[in-house]
């Protein structure tokens, strides 16, 4: 006659060997004989969780905990089931109860870290993994969860190293492979990301995080149908009662890459239903709404950028109130640049409108733009960013002015030009360029490489090289900064003149543009300068452009002299250059030489 203790050992042997049916049968036989057998109840619950029956596992483990309230392992196992069902707050509480009973339970510390990280408590998660690793330095799951916490803390390189340490201990960890994929994605190493995500899925087709990361990277690689299939798989795996906000946020970002801003906004809304105070999500929603042309909804969401404490550099905070468009009644207002040079140039158009509300305007811009500011009307004082601020009563970043003036897509202030070049410099550059015997075309091919999306938005010189073969044109290189490296090995025709070494500042660039017939540019600061000056602008845009260029149109409400040439598919600059070249050839044929 086999005793219950002997039967439990036999069942446990089956369980550990993976013979789940046999183990479950014996556990149930034991419980039929003794319904209050706590060990059998707990192990049956663990088996149910391991076979994906989380609802049953939760019910069984709650019975086990009721039978043995001081059982740390039972509490930890129940916490794991709650965590799998995304009941994260409950899981953290249960892990806490388990650890108060048994502080040296490394597994509970490691798993608790995963729940804390999902709750957005990255520092607490790191502390929990440190406790687990102090108890068990070779704890693979603790290392995997530490990698995820490091990634949430904004340290993808350390996260990658930690994930690889975890995989050296347990190469079959689907979670560690998925975390490695996410850390590589944060470093924009897309091909490696896909490999790591697929490694995770090869081990566990139900690894929702791996499907999520795979969907994101496939969108980056331009494989849009595959991306959406991956996100659908991830969504199918999430518990219906606990939506995964990170999945919706990731898919929303992917839909932006697909130039589907309305669908992206819907996903950002779903994510915000779970994380309503997430400033980054609100900012993304604002981007999507603005890209879709829904300015009324977009501007308030876009203003959440000022509350994103993850922004680099950090947003500035003033004690003075933010101006919302009310009459100024003689008060002094500080208007200031906050992001790129192009952003500043685009929104300088609002400065006269602010002054017209009856106040004194102090305008702060990036130092490289200072020489241009003599052409800005209505600013009582112009200073460079970093200079001491004079006294002021109200503040407003330039990019919040469209909200203050309730700007809508079909009512953009487009009184062009709102910048004017220095006449003396214009005359000097007119002499430098000489006889106007051919169509004069300025060329800018690259933006700031520190901008995260510059690889997608900048065609580089090679991407626009075909334009230089159009006869009847004289091309002038206006490129400044790191993009000039493209000139080193380029074979260029005699019709191309590199003016870069002669350009001292943006005021020089503006004066040159005033002497040109067309400026061809990527999405970068000089494009906004040409538009603000009222110079004909041909803009080379990636498949999914910045929000300000909207979608599906070849003109811009912001710049009446602009023509937009969009990629028909991600990375396809040759089609953009081909269309531009055909249009340039037609323009050159119509051109009449000027004295």
Coordinates of C-alpha atoms in Angstrom, one line a residue:
X1 CA 0.0 0.0 0.0
X2 CA 1.5 3.3 -1.1
X3 CA 1.3 6.1 1.5
X4 CA 0.3 9.7 0.5
X5 CA 3.9 10.8 1.1
X6 CA 5.2 8.1 -1.2
X7 CA 2.6 9.0 -3.8
X8 CA 3.6 12.7 -3.6
X9 CA 7.2 11.7 -4.3
X10 CA 6.2 9.6 -7.4
X11 CA 4.0 12.5 -8.7
X12 CA 6.9 14.9 -8.1
X13 CA 9.2 12.7 -10.1
X14 CA 6.7 12.6 -13.0
X15 CA 6.4 16.4 -12.7
X16 CA 10.1 17.2 -12.8
X17 CA 10.5 14.8 -15.8
X18 CA 7.8 16.6 -17.7
X19 CA 5.2 13.8 -17.5
X20 CA 2.5 16.3 -16.7
X21 CA -0.5 14.0 -17.3
X22 CA 0.8 11.3 -14.9
X23 CA 1.8 13.9 -12.3
X24 CA -1.6 15.6 -12.4
X25 CA -3.4 12.3 -12.0
X26 CA -1.5 11.4 -8.9
X27 CA -1.9 14.9 -7.3
X28 CA -5.6 14.6 -7.8
X29 CA -5.7 11.1 -6.3
X30 CA -3.9 12.4 -3.3
X31 CA -6.4 15.3 -2.9
X32 CA -9.3 12.9 -3.3
X33 CA -7.9 11.0 -0.3
X34 CA -7.0 14.1 1.6
X35 CA -8.6 17.4 0.3
X36 CA -6.5 19.4 2.7
X37 CA -3.1 18.1 1.5
X38 CA -1.3 21.4 1.1
X39 CA 1.7 20.1 -0.8
X40 CA -0.4 18.3 -3.4
X41 CA -2.6 21.3 -3.8
X42 CA 0.3 23.7 -4.3
X43 CA 2.1 21.4 -6.8
X44 CA -1.1 20.9 -8.7
X45 CA -1.5 24.7 -8.9
X46 CA 2.1 25.0 -10.1
X47 CA 1.5 22.3 -12.8
X48 CA -1.6 24.1 -14.0
X49 CA 0.3 27.3 -14.4
X50 CA 3.1 25.5 -16.2
X51 CA 0.6 24.1 -18.7
X52 CA -0.9 27.6 -19.3
X53 CA -4.2 27.1 -17.3
X54 CA -3.7 30.3 -15.3
X55 CA -7.3 30.6 -14.2
X56 CA -7.3 27.1 -12.7
X57 CA -3.8 27.7 -11.3
X58 CA -5.0 30.8 -9.4
X59 CA -8.0 29.0 -7.9
X60 CA -5.9 26.0 -6.8
X61 CA -3.0 28.0 -5.4
X62 CA -5.4 30.2 -3.4
X63 CA -6.7 27.0 -1.8
X64 CA -3.1 26.0 -1.1
X65 CA -2.4 29.3 0.5
X66 CA -5.6 29.0 2.6
X67 CA -4.4 25.6 3.8
X68 CA -0.9 26.9 4.6
X69 CA -1.0 30.7 5.1
X70 CA 2.6 30.8 6.3
X71 CA 3.9 28.9 3.2
X72 CA 6.3 31.3 1.5
X73 CA 6.7 29.2 -1.6
X74 CA 2.9 28.9 -2.1
X75 CA 2.5 32.7 -1.8
X76 CA 5.3 33.2 -4.3
X77 CA 3.8 30.7 -6.7
X78 CA 0.4 32.4 -6.5
X79 CA 2.1 35.8 -7.1
X80 CA 3.7 34.3 -10.2
X81 CA 0.2 33.4 -11.5
X82 CA -1.1 36.8 -10.7
X83 CA 1.9 38.3 -12.5
X84 CA 1.2 36.1 -15.6
X85 CA -2.4 37.5 -15.6
X86 CA -1.0 41.0 -15.3
X87 CA -2.5 41.6 -11.9
X88 CA 0.7 43.2 -11.0
X89 CA -0.2 45.1 -7.9
X90 CA -1.6 41.9 -6.4
X91 CA 1.5 40.0 -7.4
X92 CA 3.8 42.5 -5.7
X93 CA 1.8 42.3 -2.5
X94 CA 2.0 38.5 -2.6
X95 CA 5.7 38.5 -3.2
X96 CA 6.1 40.8 -0.3
X97 CA 4.2 38.5 2.0
X98 CA 6.3 35.6 0.8
X99 CA 9.6 37.5 1.4
X100 CA 8.5 38.6 4.9
X101 CA 8.2 34.9 5.7
X102 CA 11.3 33.8 3.9
X103 CA 13.6 36.8 3.1
X104 CA 16.2 34.5 1.4
X105 CA 13.8 33.3 -1.3
X106 CA 15.8 34.4 -4.4
X107 CA 13.2 33.3 -6.9
X108 CA 10.6 35.6 -5.2
X109 CA 13.0 38.6 -5.3
X110 CA 13.8 37.9 -9.0
X111 CA 10.1 37.5 -10.0
X112 CA 9.0 40.5 -7.9
X113 CA 11.5 42.6 -9.9
X114 CA 9.7 41.7 -13.1
X115 CA 6.4 42.8 -11.7
X116 CA 7.9 46.0 -10.4
X117 CA 9.4 46.8 -13.7
X118 CA 6.1 46.4 -15.5
X119 CA 4.5 48.8 -13.0
X120 CA 7.1 51.4 -14.0
X121 CA 9.1 51.1 -10.8
X122 CA 12.5 50.5 -12.4
X123 CA 14.6 51.5 -9.4
X124 CA 12.7 49.2 -7.1
X125 CA 13.1 46.4 -9.7
X126 CA 16.8 46.9 -9.8
X127 CA 17.0 46.7 -6.0
X128 CA 15.0 43.5 -6.1
X129 CA 17.3 41.9 -8.6
X130 CA 20.3 43.0 -6.6
X131 CA 18.8 41.1 -3.6
X132 CA 18.2 38.0 -5.7
X133 CA 21.7 38.1 -7.2
X134 CA 23.3 38.6 -3.7
X135 CA 21.5 35.4 -2.7
X136 CA 22.2 33.5 -6.0
X137 CA 24.8 35.2 -8.2
X138 CA 24.0 32.7 -11.0
X139 CA 20.3 33.3 -11.0
X140 CA 19.5 33.5 -14.7
X141 CA 15.9 34.8 -14.3
X142 CA 17.2 37.5 -11.9
X143 CA 19.7 38.6 -14.5
X144 CA 17.0 38.7 -17.2
X145 CA 14.7 40.8 -15.1
X146 CA 17.6 43.1 -14.2
X147 CA 18.3 43.5 -17.9
X148 CA 14.7 44.6 -18.4
X149 CA 14.9 47.0 -15.4
X150 CA 18.1 48.5 -16.8
X151 CA 16.4 49.0 -20.1
X152 CA 13.5 50.7 -18.4
X153 CA 16.0 53.0 -16.7
X154 CA 17.5 54.1 -20.0
X155 CA 20.6 52.0 -20.1
X156 CA 20.3 49.7 -23.1
X157 CA 24.0 48.9 -23.2
X158 CA 24.1 47.6 -19.6
X159 CA 20.8 45.8 -20.3
X160 CA 22.3 44.0 -23.3
X161 CA 25.3 42.9 -21.2
X162 CA 23.0 41.6 -18.4
X163 CA 20.7 39.8 -20.9
X164 CA 23.7 38.1 -22.5
X165 CA 25.0 37.0 -19.0
X166 CA 21.5 35.5 -18.4
X167 CA 21.7 33.6 -21.7
X168 CA 25.1 32.2 -20.9
X169 CA 23.5 30.6 -17.8
X170 CA 20.3 29.5 -19.6
X171 CA 20.4 29.8 -23.4
X172 CA 16.8 28.5 -23.5
X173 CA 15.3 31.5 -21.7
X174 CA 12.7 33.0 -24.0
X175 CA 12.4 36.0 -21.7
X176 CA 16.2 36.7 -21.8
X177 CA 16.2 36.5 -25.6
X178 CA 13.2 38.9 -25.7
X179 CA 14.9 41.3 -23.3
X180 CA 18.1 41.1 -25.4
X181 CA 16.0 42.0 -28.5
X182 CA 14.5 45.0 -26.7
X183 CA 17.9 46.3 -25.6
X184 CA 19.3 46.0 -29.1
X185 CA 16.2 47.8 -30.4
X186 CA 17.0 50.7 -28.1
X187 CA 20.4 50.8 -29.8
X188 CA 18.8 50.7 -33.3
X189 CA 20.6 47.5 -34.2
X190 CA 17.6 46.3 -36.2
X191 CA 19.0 43.1 -37.8
X192 CA 20.3 41.8 -34.5
X193 CA 16.9 42.7 -32.9
X194 CA 15.0 40.5 -35.4
X195 CA 17.4 37.5 -34.7
X196 CA 17.0 37.8 -30.9
X197 CA 13.2 38.1 -31.1
X198 CA 13.0 35.1 -33.3
X199 CA 15.3 33.2 -31.0
X200 CA 12.8 33.9 -28.2
X201 CA 9.8 32.8 -30.2
X202 CA 11.6 29.6 -31.3
X203 CA 11.6 28.7 -27.6
X204 CA 8.2 30.0 -26.7
X205 CA 5.6 30.9 -29.4
X206 CA 3.5 32.4 -26.6
X207 CA 6.2 35.0 -25.6
X208 CA 4.1 38.1 -26.0
X209 CA 7.0 40.5 -25.4
X210 CA 9.0 38.8 -28.2
X211 CA 6.1 39.2 -30.7
X212 CA 5.8 42.9 -29.6
X213 CA 9.5 43.6 -30.2
X214 CA 9.4 41.7 -33.5
X215 CA 6.5 43.8 -34.6
X216 CA 8.4 47.0 -33.8
X217 CA 11.6 46.0 -35.6
X218 CA 9.8 44.7 -38.7
X219 CA 8.1 48.1 -38.9
X220 CA 11.6 49.8 -38.7
X221 CA 12.8 47.5 -41.5
X222 CA 9.8 48.5 -43.7
X223 CA 8.1 45.0 -43.6
X224 CA 4.8 46.4 -42.6
X225 CA 2.4 43.4 -43.2
X226 CA 4.7 41.1 -41.2
X227 CA 4.9 43.8 -38.5
X228 CA 1.1 43.9 -38.1
X229 CA 0.9 40.1 -38.0
X230 CA 3.4 40.1 -35.1
X231 CA 1.5 42.7 -33.2
X232 CA -1.7 40.7 -33.8
X233 CA 0.0 37.7 -32.3
X234 CA 1.1 39.7 -29.3
X235 CA -2.4 41.1 -28.8
X236 CA -3.9 37.7 -29.0
X237 CA -1.7 36.5 -26.1
X238 CA -2.5 39.2 -23.7
X239 CA -5.1 38.6 -21.0
X240 CA -8.4 40.2 -22.0
X241 CA -9.0 41.7 -18.6
X242 CA -5.6 43.4 -18.5
X243 CA -4.5 45.2 -21.7
X244 CA -0.8 45.6 -22.4
X245 CA -0.2 49.3 -22.7
X246 CA 3.4 48.8 -24.0
X247 CA 2.0 46.7 -26.9
X248 CA -0.4 49.5 -27.9
X249 CA 2.4 52.1 -27.6
X250 CA 4.8 50.0 -29.7
X251 CA 2.1 49.3 -32.4
X252 CA 1.2 53.0 -32.4
X253 CA 4.8 53.9 -33.1
X254 CA 4.9 51.2 -35.8
X255 CA 1.8 52.7 -37.4
X256 CA 3.5 56.1 -37.5
X257 CA 6.3 54.5 -39.4
X258 CA 3.7 53.1 -41.8
X259 CA 2.3 56.7 -42.2
X260 CA -1.1 55.7 -40.6
X261 CA -1.4 58.4 -38.0
X262 CA -5.2 58.0 -37.4
X263 CA -4.7 54.3 -36.5
X264 CA -1.7 55.1 -34.5
X265 CA -3.7 57.7 -32.4
X266 CA -6.2 55.0 -31.6
X267 CA -3.5 52.7 -30.3
X268 CA -2.0 55.5 -28.2
X269 CA -5.4 56.2 -26.8
X270 CA -5.6 52.5 -25.7
X271 CA -2.2 52.7 -24.1
X272 CA -3.3 55.9 -22.2
X273 CA -6.4 54.2 -20.9
X274 CA -3.9 52.1 -18.8
X275 CA -1.3 54.8 -18.2
X276 CA -3.2 58.1 -18.3
X277 CA -0.4 60.2 -16.8
X278 CA 2.4 59.0 -19.2
X279 CA 3.7 62.2 -20.7
X280 CA 5.6 60.3 -23.5
X281 CA 2.4 58.6 -24.6
X282 CA 0.5 61.9 -24.7
X283 CA 3.4 63.4 -26.7
X284 CA 3.2 60.5 -29.2
X285 CA -0.6 60.9 -29.4
X286 CA -0.1 64.6 -30.2
X287 CA 2.4 63.7 -32.9
X288 CA -0.1 61.3 -34.5
X289 CA -3.0 63.8 -34.3
X290 CA -0.9 66.6 -35.9
X291 CA 0.4 64.3 -38.6
X292 CA -3.2 63.3 -39.3
X293 CA -4.2 67.0 -39.5
X294 CA -6.3 67.0 -36.3
X295 CA -4.7 70.1 -34.9
X296 CA -7.5 70.9 -32.5
X297 CA -6.8 67.7 -30.6
X298 CA -3.1 67.5 -31.4
X299 CA -1.8 70.7 -29.8
X300 CA -2.9 70.0 -26.2
X301 CA -1.5 66.5 -26.4
X302 CA 1.7 67.8 -27.9
X303 CA 2.1 70.1 -25.0
X304 CA 2.6 67.1 -22.7
X305 CA 6.2 67.0 -24.0
X306 CA 7.0 69.6 -21.3
X307 CA 6.1 67.0 -18.6
X308 CA 8.3 64.2 -20.0
X309 CA 11.1 63.8 -17.4
X310 CA 12.9 61.4 -19.8
X311 CA 13.6 64.1 -22.4
X312 CA 17.2 64.9 -23.2
X313 CA 18.0 67.7 -22.6
X314 CA 15.5 68.2 -19.8
X315 CA 12.7 70.6 -20.3
X316 CA 13.0 74.0 -18.7
X317 CA 10.7 74.9 -15.9
X318 CA 9.9 78.5 -14.9
X319 CA 8.1 80.0 -11.9
X320 CA 6.3 82.4 -14.2
X321 CA 2.9 81.1 -15.7
X322 CA 2.7 79.8 -19.2
X323 CA 0.9 82.1 -21.6
X324 CA -2.3 80.6 -23.2
X325 CA -3.2 83.4 -25.6
X326 CA -4.9 85.9 -23.3
X327 CA -4.3 89.7 -23.7
X328 CA -0.9 90.7 -22.4
X329 CA -1.8 94.1 -21.1
X330 CA 1.7 95.5 -21.1
X331 CA 3.4 92.5 -19.5
X332 CA 6.7 91.0 -20.7
X333 CA 6.6 87.5 -22.2
X334 CA 9.5 85.3 -22.8
X335 CA 9.3 83.2 -26.0
X336 CA 12.0 80.7 -26.3
X337 CA 13.4 77.9 -28.6
X338 CA 13.2 74.4 -27.2
X339 CA 14.1 71.8 -29.8
X340 CA 15.8 72.0 -33.2
X341 CA 16.8 75.0 -35.3
X342 CA 14.1 74.1 -37.9
X343 CA 11.5 74.1 -35.2
X344 CA 12.5 77.6 -34.1
X345 CA 12.5 78.9 -37.7
X346 CA 9.1 77.5 -38.3
X347 CA 7.4 79.1 -35.3
X348 CA 9.0 82.5 -35.4
X349 CA 6.0 83.5 -37.6
X350 CA 4.0 83.8 -34.4
X351 CA 6.2 86.5 -32.7
X352 CA 4.3 89.5 -34.3
X353 CA 1.0 88.0 -33.3
X354 CA 2.1 87.7 -29.7
X355 CA 3.3 91.3 -29.7
X356 CA 0.0 92.3 -31.1
X357 CA -1.7 91.0 -27.9
X358 CA -0.3 94.1 -26.2
X359 CA 2.9 93.0 -24.5
X360 CA 6.7 93.2 -24.7
X361 CA 8.3 90.2 -26.3
X362 CA 11.7 88.9 -25.3
X363 CA 12.8 86.2 -27.8
X364 CA 15.4 83.6 -26.9
X365 CA 16.8 81.5 -29.8
X366 CA 19.7 79.2 -30.4
X367 CA 22.9 81.1 -30.7
X368 CA 23.5 80.0 -34.4
X369 CA 20.3 81.7 -35.4
X370 CA 21.1 85.0 -33.7
X371 CA 22.5 86.7 -36.9
X372 CA 19.1 86.1 -38.6
X373 CA 17.0 87.8 -36.0
X374 CA 17.4 91.3 -37.3
X375 CA 14.7 90.2 -39.8
X376 CA 12.2 89.3 -37.1
X377 CA 9.6 91.9 -36.5
X378 CA 8.0 92.9 -33.1
X379 CA 10.6 91.4 -30.7
X380 CA 11.6 94.0 -28.2
X381 CA 14.7 92.1 -27.2
X382 CA 16.4 89.0 -28.8
X383 CA 18.9 87.0 -26.8
X384 CA 20.8 83.7 -27.3
X385 CA 20.0 80.6 -25.4
X386 CA 22.4 80.4 -22.4
X387 CA 22.6 84.2 -22.0
X388 CA 21.2 85.7 -18.7
X389 CA 17.4 86.2 -18.9
X390 CA 15.9 89.6 -18.3
X391 CA 12.9 90.0 -16.0
X392 CA 9.6 88.6 -17.5
X393 CA 6.0 88.0 -16.4
X394 CA 4.9 85.1 -18.6
X395 CA 6.6 82.4 -20.6
X396 CA 5.8 80.2 -23.6
X397 CA 7.9 77.9 -25.8
X398 CA 7.7 78.7 -29.5
X399 CA 6.2 75.3 -30.2
X400 CA 3.3 76.0 -27.9
X401 CA 2.3 79.1 -29.8
X402 CA 0.1 77.3 -32.3
X403 CA -2.0 76.0 -29.4
X404 CA -2.3 79.5 -27.9
X405 CA -3.6 80.8 -31.2
X406 CA -5.9 77.8 -31.8
X407 CA -4.1 77.0 -35.1
X408 CA -5.9 74.5 -37.4
X409 CA -4.6 72.8 -40.5
X410 CA -6.5 74.8 -42.9
X411 CA -5.9 78.1 -41.1
X412 CA -2.1 78.1 -40.6
X413 CA -0.6 81.6 -40.4
X414 CA 1.4 81.6 -43.6
X415 CA 2.2 85.3 -44.2
X416 CA 5.4 84.6 -46.2
X417 CA 8.1 85.8 -45.9
X418 CA 8.4 86.4 -42.2
X419 CA 12.2 86.3 -42.3
X420 CA 14.2 88.7 -44.4
X421 CA 17.9 88.4 -45.3
X422 CA 20.4 91.2 -44.7
X423 CA 20.4 93.3 -47.9
X424 CA 24.2 93.8 -47.8
X425 CA 24.9 90.1 -47.5
X426 CA 22.4 89.5 -50.4
X427 CA 24.3 91.9 -52.6
X428 CA 27.7 90.4 -51.6
X429 CA 26.5 86.9 -52.5
X430 CA 24.9 88.1 -55.7
X431 CA 28.4 89.2 -56.8
X432 CA 29.9 86.0 -55.6
X433 CA 27.5 83.8 -57.6
X434 CA 28.1 85.8 -60.8
X435 CA 26.0 85.8 -64.0
X436 CA 22.6 84.2 -63.6
X437 CA 22.9 82.2 -66.8
X438 CA 21.4 78.9 -65.6
X439 CA 18.8 77.8 -63.1
X440 CA 20.3 78.2 -59.7
X441 CA 19.6 75.3 -57.3
X442 CA 20.7 75.1 -53.7
X443 CA 21.3 71.7 -52.3
X444 CA 21.1 70.4 -48.6
X445 CA 21.2 66.6 -48.2
X446 CA 21.6 65.8 -44.5
X447 CA 20.4 66.9 -41.0
X448 CA 21.8 66.6 -37.5
X449 CA 23.0 63.0 -37.1
X450 CA 22.3 63.2 -33.4
X451 CA 18.6 63.3 -34.2
X452 CA 17.2 59.8 -33.7
X453 CA 15.4 59.6 -37.0
X454 CA 18.1 61.3 -39.1
X455 CA 19.0 58.0 -40.8
X456 CA 15.5 57.8 -42.3
X457 CA 15.0 61.5 -43.1
X458 CA 18.4 62.3 -44.7
X459 CA 19.0 61.1 -48.2
X460 CA 22.7 61.9 -48.0
X461 CA 24.4 63.3 -51.1
X462 CA 24.2 59.8 -52.8
X463 CA 20.4 59.9 -52.5
X464 CA 20.1 63.1 -54.4
X465 CA 23.2 62.7 -56.7
X466 CA 21.0 62.1 -59.8
X467 CA 19.9 65.7 -59.7
X468 CA 23.3 67.0 -60.5
X469 CA 23.2 65.5 -64.0
X470 CA 20.2 67.6 -65.1
X471 CA 21.5 70.1 -67.8
X472 CA 20.8 73.8 -67.7
X473 CA 21.2 74.0 -63.9
X474 CA 23.9 75.4 -61.6
X475 CA 24.0 73.6 -58.3
X476 CA 25.2 75.2 -55.0
X477 CA 26.1 73.0 -52.0
X478 CA 24.7 74.6 -48.9
X479 CA 25.4 71.6 -46.6
X480 CA 27.0 72.3 -43.3
X481 CA 28.0 70.1 -40.4
X482 CA 28.8 66.3 -40.5
X483 CA 26.9 65.9 -43.8
X484 CA 29.8 67.5 -45.6
X485 CA 31.7 64.3 -45.2
X486 CA 29.7 63.0 -48.1
X487 CA 31.7 65.2 -50.4
X488 CA 35.0 63.5 -49.7
X489 CA 34.7 60.6 -52.2
X490 CA 32.0 62.0 -54.4
X491 CA 32.5 62.5 -58.2
X492 CA 30.7 65.7 -58.9
X493 CA 30.1 67.6 -62.2
X494 CA 31.5 71.0 -63.0
X495 CA 28.0 72.4 -62.5
X496 CA 28.3 71.8 -58.8
X497 CA 29.8 74.5 -56.5
X498 CA 30.4 73.8 -52.8
X499 CA 29.7 77.0 -50.9
X500 CA 30.0 75.3 -47.5
X501 CA 33.5 76.6 -46.7
X502 CA 32.4 80.2 -47.4
X503 CA 29.3 80.2 -45.3
X504 CA 29.8 81.8 -41.9
X505 CA 26.4 81.5 -40.4
X506 CA 22.6 81.2 -41.1
X507 CA 22.5 84.8 -42.2
X508 CA 24.9 83.9 -45.0
X509 CA 22.7 80.9 -45.9
X510 CA 19.7 83.1 -46.0
X511 CA 21.4 85.7 -48.3
X512 CA 22.5 82.9 -50.7
X513 CA 19.0 81.5 -50.8
X514 CA 17.7 84.9 -51.7
X515 CA 19.8 84.6 -54.9
X516 CA 18.6 81.1 -55.8
X517 CA 15.7 79.9 -58.0
X518 CA 15.1 76.7 -56.0
X519 CA 16.3 75.2 -52.7
X520 CA 16.3 71.4 -52.6
X521 CA 16.6 70.1 -49.1
X522 CA 16.0 67.2 -46.8
X523 CA 13.9 67.7 -43.7
X524 CA 16.3 69.9 -41.7
X525 CA 16.9 73.5 -40.6
X526 CA 17.7 75.1 -44.0
X527 CA 14.5 73.8 -45.4
X528 CA 12.6 75.8 -42.9
X529 CA 14.8 78.8 -43.6
X530 CA 14.0 78.7 -47.3
X531 CA 10.3 78.4 -46.5
X532 CA 10.4 81.3 -44.1
X533 CA 12.1 83.4 -46.7
X534 CA 9.5 82.6 -49.3
X535 CA 12.1 80.9 -51.6
X536 CA 10.8 78.0 -53.7
X537 CA 11.5 74.9 -51.7
X538 CA 11.6 71.3 -52.9
X539 CA 11.6 69.0 -49.9
X540 CA 12.8 65.4 -50.0
X541 CA 10.7 63.5 -47.5
X542 CA 11.0 60.0 -46.1
X543 CA 8.0 57.6 -46.3
X544 CA 6.8 58.5 -42.9
X545 CA 7.7 62.2 -42.4
X546 CA 7.6 64.5 -39.4
X547 CA 4.2 65.5 -38.3
X548 CA 4.4 69.0 -39.8
X549 CA 4.3 67.7 -43.4
X550 CA 1.1 65.8 -42.9
X551 CA 0.4 62.8 -45.3
X552 CA -0.8 62.4 -48.8
X553 CA -0.2 65.8 -50.2
X554 CA 2.6 67.6 -52.1
X555 CA 2.1 71.0 -50.6
X556 CA 2.4 72.5 -47.1
X557 CA 0.1 74.8 -45.2
X558 CA 3.1 76.1 -43.4
X559 CA 5.1 77.1 -46.4
X560 CA 3.2 78.1 -49.6
X561 CA 6.4 78.0 -51.7
X562 CA 7.2 74.4 -50.8
X563 CA 6.7 71.3 -52.9
X564 CA 6.9 67.9 -51.1
X565 CA 8.5 64.9 -52.8
X566 CA 7.7 61.8 -50.7
X567 CA 9.3 58.4 -50.8
X568 CA 6.8 55.9 -52.2
X569 CA 8.4 53.2 -50.0
X570 CA 10.8 53.3 -47.0
X571 CA 14.3 54.0 -48.1
X572 CA 13.4 54.8 -51.7
X573 CA 15.3 58.0 -52.3
X574 CA 16.0 57.1 -56.0
X575 CA 12.3 57.6 -56.8
X576 CA 12.3 61.0 -55.0
X577 CA 15.5 62.0 -56.9
X578 CA 14.0 60.8 -60.2
X579 CA 10.8 62.9 -59.8
X580 CA 12.8 65.9 -58.8
X581 CA 15.2 65.5 -61.7
X582 CA 12.3 65.4 -64.2
X583 CA 10.8 68.5 -62.7
X584 CA 14.2 70.3 -62.7
X585 CA 14.7 69.5 -66.3
X586 CA 11.3 71.0 -67.2
X587 CA 12.1 74.1 -65.1
X588 CA 15.6 74.5 -66.7
X589 CA 14.0 74.4 -70.1
X590 CA 11.6 77.2 -69.1
X591 CA 14.4 79.3 -67.6
X592 CA 15.5 82.5 -69.3
X593 CA 19.0 83.7 -68.4
X594 CA 19.1 86.8 -66.2
X595 CA 21.7 89.6 -66.3

